[in-house]
mmCIF file with all atom_site columns, C-alpha atoms in Angstrom:
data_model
loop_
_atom_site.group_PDB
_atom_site.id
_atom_site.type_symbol
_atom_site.label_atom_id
_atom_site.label_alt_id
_atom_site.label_comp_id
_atom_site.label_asym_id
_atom_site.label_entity_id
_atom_site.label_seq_id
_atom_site.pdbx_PDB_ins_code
_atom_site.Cartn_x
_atom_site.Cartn_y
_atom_site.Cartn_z
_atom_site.occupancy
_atom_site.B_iso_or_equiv
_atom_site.pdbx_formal_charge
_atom_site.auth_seq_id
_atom_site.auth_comp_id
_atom_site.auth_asym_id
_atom_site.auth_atom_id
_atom_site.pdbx_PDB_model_num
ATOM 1  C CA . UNK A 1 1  ? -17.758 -40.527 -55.243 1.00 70.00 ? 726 UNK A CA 1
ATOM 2  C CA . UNK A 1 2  ? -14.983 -43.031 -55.897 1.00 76.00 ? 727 UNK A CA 1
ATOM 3  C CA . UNK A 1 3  ? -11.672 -42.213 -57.306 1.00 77.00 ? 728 UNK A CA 1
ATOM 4  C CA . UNK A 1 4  ? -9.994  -44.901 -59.925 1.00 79.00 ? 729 UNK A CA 1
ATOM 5  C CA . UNK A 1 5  ? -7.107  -44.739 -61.664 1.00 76.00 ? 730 UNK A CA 1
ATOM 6  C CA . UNK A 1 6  ? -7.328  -40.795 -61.109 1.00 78.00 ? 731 UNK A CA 1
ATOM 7  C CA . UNK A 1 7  ? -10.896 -40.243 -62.107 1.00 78.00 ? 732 UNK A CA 1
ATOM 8  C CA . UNK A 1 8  ? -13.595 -39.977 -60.148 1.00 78.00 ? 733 UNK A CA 1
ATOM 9  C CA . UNK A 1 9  ? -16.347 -41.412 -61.203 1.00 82.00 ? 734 UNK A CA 1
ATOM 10 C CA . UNK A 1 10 ? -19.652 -39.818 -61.619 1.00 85.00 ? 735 UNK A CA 1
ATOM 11 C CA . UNK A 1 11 ? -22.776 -41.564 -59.031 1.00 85.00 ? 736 UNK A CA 1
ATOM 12 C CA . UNK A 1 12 ? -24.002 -43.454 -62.339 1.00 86.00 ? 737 UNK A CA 1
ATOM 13 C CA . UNK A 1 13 ? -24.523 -47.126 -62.877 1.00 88.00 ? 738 UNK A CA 1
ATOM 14 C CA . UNK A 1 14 ? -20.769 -48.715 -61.964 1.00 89.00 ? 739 UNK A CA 1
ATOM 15 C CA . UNK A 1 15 ? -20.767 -50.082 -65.873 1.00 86.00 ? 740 UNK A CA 1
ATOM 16 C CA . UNK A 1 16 ? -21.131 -47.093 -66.883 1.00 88.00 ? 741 UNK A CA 1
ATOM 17 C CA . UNK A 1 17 ? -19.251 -45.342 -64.170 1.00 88.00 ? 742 UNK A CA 1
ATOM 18 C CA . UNK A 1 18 ? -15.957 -46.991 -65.355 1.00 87.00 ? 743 UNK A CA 1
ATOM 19 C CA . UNK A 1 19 ? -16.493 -46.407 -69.190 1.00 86.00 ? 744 UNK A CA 1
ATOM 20 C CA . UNK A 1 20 ? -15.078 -42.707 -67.958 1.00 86.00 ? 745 UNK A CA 1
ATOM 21 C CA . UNK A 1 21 ? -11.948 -44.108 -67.534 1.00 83.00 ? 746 UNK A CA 1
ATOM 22 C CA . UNK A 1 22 ? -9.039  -43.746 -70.615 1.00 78.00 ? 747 UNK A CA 1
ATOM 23 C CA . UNK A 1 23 ? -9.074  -47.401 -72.326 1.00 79.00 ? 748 UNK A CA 1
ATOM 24 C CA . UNK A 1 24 ? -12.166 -48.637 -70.515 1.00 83.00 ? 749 UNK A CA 1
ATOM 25 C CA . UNK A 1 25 ? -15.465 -48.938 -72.470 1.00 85.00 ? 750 UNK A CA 1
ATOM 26 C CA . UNK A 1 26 ? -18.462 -50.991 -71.992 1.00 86.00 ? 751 UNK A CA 1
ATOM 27 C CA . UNK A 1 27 ? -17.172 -54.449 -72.765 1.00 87.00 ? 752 UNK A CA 1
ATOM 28 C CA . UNK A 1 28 ? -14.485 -54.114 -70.616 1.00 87.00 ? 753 UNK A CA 1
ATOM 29 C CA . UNK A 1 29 ? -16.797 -52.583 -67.734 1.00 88.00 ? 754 UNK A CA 1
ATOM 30 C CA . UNK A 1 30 ? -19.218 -55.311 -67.888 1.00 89.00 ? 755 UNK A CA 1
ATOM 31 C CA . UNK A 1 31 ? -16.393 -57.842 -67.854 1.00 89.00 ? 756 UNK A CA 1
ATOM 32 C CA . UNK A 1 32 ? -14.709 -55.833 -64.748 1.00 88.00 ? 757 UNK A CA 1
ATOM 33 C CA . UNK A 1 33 ? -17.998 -56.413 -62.722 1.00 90.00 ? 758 UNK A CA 1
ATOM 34 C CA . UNK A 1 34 ? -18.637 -59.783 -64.409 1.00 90.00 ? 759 UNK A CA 1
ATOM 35 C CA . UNK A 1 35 ? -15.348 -60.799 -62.905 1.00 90.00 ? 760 UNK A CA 1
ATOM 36 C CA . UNK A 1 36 ? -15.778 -59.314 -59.862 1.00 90.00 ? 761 UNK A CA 1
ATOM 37 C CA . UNK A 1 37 ? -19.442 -60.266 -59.209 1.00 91.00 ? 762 UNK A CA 1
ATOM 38 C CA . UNK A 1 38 ? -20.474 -56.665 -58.535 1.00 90.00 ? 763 UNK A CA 1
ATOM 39 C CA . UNK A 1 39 ? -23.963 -56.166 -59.454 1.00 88.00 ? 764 UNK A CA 1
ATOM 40 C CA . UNK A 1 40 ? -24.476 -54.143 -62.996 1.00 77.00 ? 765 UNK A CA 1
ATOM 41 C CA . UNK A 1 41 ? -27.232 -52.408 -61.745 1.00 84.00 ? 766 UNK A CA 1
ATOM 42 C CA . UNK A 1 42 ? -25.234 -50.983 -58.770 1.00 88.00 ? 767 UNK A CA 1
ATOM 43 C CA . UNK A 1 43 ? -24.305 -47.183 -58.506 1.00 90.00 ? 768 UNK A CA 1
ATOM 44 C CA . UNK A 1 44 ? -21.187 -46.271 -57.533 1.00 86.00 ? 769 UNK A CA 1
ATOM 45 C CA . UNK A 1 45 ? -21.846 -44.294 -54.282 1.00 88.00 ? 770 UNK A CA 1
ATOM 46 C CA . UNK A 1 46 ? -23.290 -47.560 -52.979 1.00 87.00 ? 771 UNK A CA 1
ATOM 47 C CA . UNK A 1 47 ? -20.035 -49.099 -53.719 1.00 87.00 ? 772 UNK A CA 1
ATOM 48 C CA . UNK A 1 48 ? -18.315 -50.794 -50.276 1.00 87.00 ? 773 UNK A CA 1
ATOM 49 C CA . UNK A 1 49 ? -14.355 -49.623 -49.572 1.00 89.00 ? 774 UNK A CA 1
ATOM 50 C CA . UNK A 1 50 ? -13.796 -52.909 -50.636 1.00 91.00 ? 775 UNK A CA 1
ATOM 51 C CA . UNK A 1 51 ? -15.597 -53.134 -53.780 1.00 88.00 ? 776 UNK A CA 1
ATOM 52 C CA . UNK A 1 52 ? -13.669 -49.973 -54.655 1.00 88.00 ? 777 UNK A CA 1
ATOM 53 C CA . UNK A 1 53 ? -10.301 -51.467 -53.725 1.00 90.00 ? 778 UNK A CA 1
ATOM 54 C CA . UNK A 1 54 ? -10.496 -54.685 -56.018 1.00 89.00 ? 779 UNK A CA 1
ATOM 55 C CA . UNK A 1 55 ? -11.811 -52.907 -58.874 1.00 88.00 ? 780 UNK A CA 1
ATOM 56 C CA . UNK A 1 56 ? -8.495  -50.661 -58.443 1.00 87.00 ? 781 UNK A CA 1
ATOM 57 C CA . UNK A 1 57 ? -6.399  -53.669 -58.275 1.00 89.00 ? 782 UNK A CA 1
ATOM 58 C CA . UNK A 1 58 ? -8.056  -55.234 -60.715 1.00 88.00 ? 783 UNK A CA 1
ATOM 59 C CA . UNK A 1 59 ? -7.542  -52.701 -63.302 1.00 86.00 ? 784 UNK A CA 1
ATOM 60 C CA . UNK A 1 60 ? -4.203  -52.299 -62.229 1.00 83.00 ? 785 UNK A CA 1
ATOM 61 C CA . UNK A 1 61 ? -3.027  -55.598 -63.304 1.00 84.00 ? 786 UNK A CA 1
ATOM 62 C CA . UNK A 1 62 ? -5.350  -55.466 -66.268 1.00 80.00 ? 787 UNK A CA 1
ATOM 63 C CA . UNK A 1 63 ? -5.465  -52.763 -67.903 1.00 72.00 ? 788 UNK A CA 1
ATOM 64 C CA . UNK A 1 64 ? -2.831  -50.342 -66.512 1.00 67.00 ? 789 UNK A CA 1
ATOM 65 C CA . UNK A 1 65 ? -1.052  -50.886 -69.979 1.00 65.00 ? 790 UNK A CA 1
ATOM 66 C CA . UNK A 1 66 ? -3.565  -48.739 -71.919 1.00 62.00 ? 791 UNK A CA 1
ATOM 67 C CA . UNK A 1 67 ? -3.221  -45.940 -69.399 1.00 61.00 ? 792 UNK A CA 1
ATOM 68 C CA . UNK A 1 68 ? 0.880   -46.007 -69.375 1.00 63.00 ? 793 UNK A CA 1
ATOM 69 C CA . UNK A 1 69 ? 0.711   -46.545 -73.912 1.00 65.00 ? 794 UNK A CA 1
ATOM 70 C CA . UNK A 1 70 ? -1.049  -42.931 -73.881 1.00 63.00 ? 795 UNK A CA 1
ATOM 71 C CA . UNK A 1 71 ? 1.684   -41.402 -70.923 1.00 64.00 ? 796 UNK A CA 1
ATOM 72 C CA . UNK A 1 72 ? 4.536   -42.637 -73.520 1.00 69.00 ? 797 UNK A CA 1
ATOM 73 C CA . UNK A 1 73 ? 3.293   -41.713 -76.918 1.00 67.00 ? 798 UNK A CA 1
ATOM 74 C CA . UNK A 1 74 ? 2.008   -37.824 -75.444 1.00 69.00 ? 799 UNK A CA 1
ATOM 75 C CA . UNK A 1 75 ? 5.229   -36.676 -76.720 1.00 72.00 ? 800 UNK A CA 1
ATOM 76 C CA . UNK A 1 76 ? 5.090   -37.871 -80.296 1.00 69.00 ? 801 UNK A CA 1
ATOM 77 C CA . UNK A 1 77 ? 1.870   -36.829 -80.184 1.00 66.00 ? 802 UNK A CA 1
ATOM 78 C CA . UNK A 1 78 ? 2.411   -33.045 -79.220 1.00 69.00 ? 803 UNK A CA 1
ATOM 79 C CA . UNK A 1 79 ? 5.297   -33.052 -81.663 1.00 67.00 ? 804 UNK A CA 1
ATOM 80 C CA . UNK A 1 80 ? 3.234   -34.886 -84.407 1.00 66.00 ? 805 UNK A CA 1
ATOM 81 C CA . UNK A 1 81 ? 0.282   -31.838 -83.938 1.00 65.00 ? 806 UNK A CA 1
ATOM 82 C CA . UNK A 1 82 ? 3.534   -29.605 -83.800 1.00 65.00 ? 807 UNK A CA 1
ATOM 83 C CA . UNK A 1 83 ? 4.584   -30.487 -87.914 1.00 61.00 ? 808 UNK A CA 1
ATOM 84 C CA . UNK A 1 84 ? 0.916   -30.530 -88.448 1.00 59.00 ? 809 UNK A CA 1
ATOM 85 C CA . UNK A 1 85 ? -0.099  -27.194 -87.640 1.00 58.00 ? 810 UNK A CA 1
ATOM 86 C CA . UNK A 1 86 ? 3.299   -25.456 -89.589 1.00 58.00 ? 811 UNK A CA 1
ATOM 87 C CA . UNK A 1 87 ? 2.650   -26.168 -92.736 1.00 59.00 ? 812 UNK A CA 1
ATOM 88 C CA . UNK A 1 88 ? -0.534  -24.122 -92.287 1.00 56.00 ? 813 UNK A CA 1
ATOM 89 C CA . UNK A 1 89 ? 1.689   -21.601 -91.473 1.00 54.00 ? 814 UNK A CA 1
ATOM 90 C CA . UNK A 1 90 ? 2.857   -18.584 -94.206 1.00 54.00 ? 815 UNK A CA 1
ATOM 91 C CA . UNK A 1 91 ? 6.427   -18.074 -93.899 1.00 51.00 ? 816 UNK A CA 1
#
């Protein structure tokens, strides 16, 4: 099982495989193996070390934006739930 951008993926198709990760869904998958000529029907146990590595670099540089955009706005969003939830609340 290969681990990418701290998910590891399930032994699936590798388009499909990488649709698990946050920001990743099937347009960007089948431009990921587009770009990297990895075969779409390919699983990803039968993925090489280095397959594995340039699809982690690759979504580094490309995509590591959408990950970092949900680290920074977690805290509005907790606090945004927060003011949500009280004014359910009988005081």
């Amino acid at each position: 099982m290969a681990r990418i951008a701290g998910i590891d993926l399930p032994n699936k198709h590798v388009r499909v495989g990488l649709t698990y990760i946050y920001g990743i869904g099937d347009k960007y998958s089948v431009d990921i193996c587009k770009d990297l000529n990895i075969p779409n029907n390919k699983r990803v146990n039968q993925l090489t070390d280095e397959e594995i590595l340039k699809i982690r670099e690759y979504i580094d540089k490309n995509y590591s934006s959408l990950i970092s955009n949900l680290v920074e706005n977690m805290p509005h969003l907790i606090l945004f739930l927060n003011m949500r939830s009280l004014k359910y609340i009988d005081i």
